[in-house]
Short mmCIF file of C-alpha atoms in Angstrom, two decimals:
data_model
loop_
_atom_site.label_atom_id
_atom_site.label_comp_id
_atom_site.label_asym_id
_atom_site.label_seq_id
_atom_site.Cartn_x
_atom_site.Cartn_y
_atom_site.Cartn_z
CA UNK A 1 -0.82 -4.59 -23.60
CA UNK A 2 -0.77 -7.03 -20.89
CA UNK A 3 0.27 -6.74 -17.06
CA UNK A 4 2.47 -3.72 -16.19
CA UNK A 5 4.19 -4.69 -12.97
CA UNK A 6 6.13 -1.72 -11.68
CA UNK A 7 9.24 -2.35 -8.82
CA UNK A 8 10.59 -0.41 -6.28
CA UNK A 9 13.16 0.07 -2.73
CA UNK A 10 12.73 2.18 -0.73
CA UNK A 11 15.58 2.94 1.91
CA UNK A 12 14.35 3.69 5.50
CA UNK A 13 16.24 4.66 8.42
CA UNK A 14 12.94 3.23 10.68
CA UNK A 15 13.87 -0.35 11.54
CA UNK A 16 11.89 -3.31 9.03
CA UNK A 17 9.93 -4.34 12.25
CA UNK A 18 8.68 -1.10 13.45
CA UNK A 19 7.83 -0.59 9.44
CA UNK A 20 5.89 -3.80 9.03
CA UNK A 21 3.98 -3.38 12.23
CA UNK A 22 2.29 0.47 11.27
CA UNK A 23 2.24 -1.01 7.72
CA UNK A 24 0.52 -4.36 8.05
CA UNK A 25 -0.25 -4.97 11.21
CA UNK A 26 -1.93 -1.56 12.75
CA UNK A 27 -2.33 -0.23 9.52
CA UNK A 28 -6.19 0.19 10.00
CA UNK A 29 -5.74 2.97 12.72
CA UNK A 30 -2.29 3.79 12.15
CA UNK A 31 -2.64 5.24 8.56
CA UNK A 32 -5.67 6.69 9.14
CA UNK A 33 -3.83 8.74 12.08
CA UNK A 34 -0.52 9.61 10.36
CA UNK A 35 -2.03 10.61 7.21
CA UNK A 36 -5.24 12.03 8.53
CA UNK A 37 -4.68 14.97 5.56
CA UNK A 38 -5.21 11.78 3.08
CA UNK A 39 -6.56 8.91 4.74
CA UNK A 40 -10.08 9.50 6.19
CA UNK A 41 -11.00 5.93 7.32
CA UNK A 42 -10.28 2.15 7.10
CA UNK A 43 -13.15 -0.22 8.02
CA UNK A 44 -13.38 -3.81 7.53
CA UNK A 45 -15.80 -5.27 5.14
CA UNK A 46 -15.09 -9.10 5.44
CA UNK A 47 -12.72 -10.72 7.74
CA UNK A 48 -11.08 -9.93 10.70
CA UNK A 49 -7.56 -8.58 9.12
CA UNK A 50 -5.73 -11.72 8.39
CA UNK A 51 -5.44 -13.62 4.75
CA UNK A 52 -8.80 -13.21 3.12
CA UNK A 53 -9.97 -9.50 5.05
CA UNK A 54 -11.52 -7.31 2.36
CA UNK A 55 -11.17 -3.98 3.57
CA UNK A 56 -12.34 -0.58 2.61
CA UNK A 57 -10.02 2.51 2.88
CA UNK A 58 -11.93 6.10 2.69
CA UNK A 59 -9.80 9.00 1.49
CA UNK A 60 -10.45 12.64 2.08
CA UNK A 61 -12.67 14.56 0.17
CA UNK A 62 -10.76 17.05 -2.64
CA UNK A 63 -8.25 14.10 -3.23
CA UNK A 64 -7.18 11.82 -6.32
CA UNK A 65 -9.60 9.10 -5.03
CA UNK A 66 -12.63 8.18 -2.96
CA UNK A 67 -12.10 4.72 -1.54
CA UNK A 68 -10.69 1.82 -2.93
CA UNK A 69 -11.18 -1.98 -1.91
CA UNK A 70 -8.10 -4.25 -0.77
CA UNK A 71 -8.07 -7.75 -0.01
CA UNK A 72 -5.20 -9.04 1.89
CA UNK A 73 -3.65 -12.03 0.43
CA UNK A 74 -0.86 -12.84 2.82
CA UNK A 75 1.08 -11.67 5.70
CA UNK A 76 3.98 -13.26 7.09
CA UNK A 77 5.02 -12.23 10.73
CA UNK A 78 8.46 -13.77 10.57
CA UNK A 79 9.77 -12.48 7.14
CA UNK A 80 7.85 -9.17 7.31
CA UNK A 81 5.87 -9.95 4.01
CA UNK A 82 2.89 -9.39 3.17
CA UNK A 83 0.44 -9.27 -0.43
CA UNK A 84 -2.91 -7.32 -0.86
CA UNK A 85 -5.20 -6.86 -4.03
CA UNK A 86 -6.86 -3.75 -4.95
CA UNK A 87 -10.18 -5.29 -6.05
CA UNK A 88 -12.55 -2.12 -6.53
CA UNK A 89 -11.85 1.83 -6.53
CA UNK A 90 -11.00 4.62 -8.37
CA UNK A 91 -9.82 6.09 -10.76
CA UNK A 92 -9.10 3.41 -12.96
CA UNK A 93 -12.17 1.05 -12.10
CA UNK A 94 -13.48 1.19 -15.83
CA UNK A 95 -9.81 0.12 -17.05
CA UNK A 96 -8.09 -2.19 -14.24
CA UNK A 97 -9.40 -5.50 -13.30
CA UNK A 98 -6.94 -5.17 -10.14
CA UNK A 99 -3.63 -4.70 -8.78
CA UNK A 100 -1.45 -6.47 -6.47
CA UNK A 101 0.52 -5.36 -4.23
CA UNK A 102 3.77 -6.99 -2.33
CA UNK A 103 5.68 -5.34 -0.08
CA UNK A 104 8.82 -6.69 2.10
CA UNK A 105 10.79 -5.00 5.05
CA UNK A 106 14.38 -5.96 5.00
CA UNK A 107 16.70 -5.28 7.81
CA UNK A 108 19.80 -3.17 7.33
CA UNK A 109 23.02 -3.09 9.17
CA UNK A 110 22.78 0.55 9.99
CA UNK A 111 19.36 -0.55 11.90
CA UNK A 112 16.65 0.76 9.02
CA UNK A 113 15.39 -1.41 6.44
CA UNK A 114 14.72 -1.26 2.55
CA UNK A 115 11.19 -1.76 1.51
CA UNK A 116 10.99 -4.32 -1.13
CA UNK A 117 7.67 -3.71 -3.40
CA UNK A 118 5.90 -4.94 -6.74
CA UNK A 119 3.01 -3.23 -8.05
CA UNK A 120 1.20 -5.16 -10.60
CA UNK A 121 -1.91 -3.58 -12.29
CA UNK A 122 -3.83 -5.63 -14.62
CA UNK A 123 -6.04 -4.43 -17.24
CA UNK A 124 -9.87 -4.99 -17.85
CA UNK A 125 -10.16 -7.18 -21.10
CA UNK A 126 -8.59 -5.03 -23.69
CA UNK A 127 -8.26 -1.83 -22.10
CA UNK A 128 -4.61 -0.18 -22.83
CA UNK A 129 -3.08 1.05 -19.62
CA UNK A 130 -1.04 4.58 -19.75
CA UNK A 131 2.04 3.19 -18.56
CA UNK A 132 2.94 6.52 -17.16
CA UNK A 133 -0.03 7.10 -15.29
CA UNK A 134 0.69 4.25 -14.14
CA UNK A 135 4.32 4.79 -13.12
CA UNK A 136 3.13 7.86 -11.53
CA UNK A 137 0.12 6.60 -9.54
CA UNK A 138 2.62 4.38 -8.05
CA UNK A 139 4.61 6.96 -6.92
CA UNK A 140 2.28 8.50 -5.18
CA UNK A 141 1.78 5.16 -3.04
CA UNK A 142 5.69 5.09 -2.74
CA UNK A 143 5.34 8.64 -1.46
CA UNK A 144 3.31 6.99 1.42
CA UNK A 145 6.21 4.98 2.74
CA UNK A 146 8.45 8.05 3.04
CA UNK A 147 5.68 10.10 4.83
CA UNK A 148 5.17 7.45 7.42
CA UNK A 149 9.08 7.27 8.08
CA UNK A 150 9.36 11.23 8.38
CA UNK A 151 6.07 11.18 10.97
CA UNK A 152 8.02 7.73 12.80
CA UNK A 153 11.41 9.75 12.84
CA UNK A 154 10.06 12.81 14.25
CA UNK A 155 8.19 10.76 16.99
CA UNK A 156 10.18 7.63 17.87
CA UNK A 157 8.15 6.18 20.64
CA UNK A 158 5.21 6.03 18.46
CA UNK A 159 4.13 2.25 17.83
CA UNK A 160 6.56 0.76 19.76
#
């Protein structure tokens, strides 16, 4: 079996900008704050959070995972992109080599956006990925997104 790439919009009634800037751009203390049940910390290993920042992301103890490892590969101010790689963590370490990540916000006429993502995970030599692991481990990032909209909703001056 060879890459599984995984894709998925998400509809948002927060507007694309406000999205990419908790996202990407204050990410490191926003997350960490909005999802304080999941996220425990985000410190920066290499880097200074621009293209090439290896960062580590702690999660709460009693969770799914410990940590994992991202590098960010791109971010694009002016077309609200941006690319990371997952290059160490759990639970799959022994069977992924990594996964990428890339996420757009697109404007909508209503004044929300759709999130635009592609998950790619990429096996360790012959290792056979469960696609529906998988499927469902992305999910559970997806269900990210939507907690971060409900927590921006409910408190609209919040990173403003």
């Amino acid at each position: 079996m060879g890459v599984v790439t995984i894709e998925r919009e998400i509809i948002s009634s927060i507007p694309a900008a406000k999205m990419f800037k908790v996202f990407v751009l204050e990410a490191d203390t926003a997350l960490p704050s909005i999802l304080s049940e999941a996220i425990k910390s985000v410190e920066f290993i290499q880097g200074n959070g621009g293209p090439g920042t290896i960062k580590k992301t702690t999660f709460v103890e009693g969770g799914d995972f410990k940590y994992i490892k991202t590098k960010i590969e791109t971010i694009d101010k002016d077309n609200l992109t941006q690319s990371y790689t997952v290059i160490e963590g759990d639970p799959w370490s022994d069977l992924l080599e990594k996964i990428t990540y890339e996420n757009k916000m697109v404007a909508t006429p209503d004044g929300g956006c759709i999130i635009k993502s592609t998950n790619k995970f990429f096996p360790k030599g012959n290792s056979e990925l469960d696609e529906e692991k998988v499927k469902a481990g992305a999910e559970k990032t997806w269900l990210i997104f939507k907690a971060v909209e409900a927590y921006l909703a409910a408190n609209p001056d919040a990173y403003n």
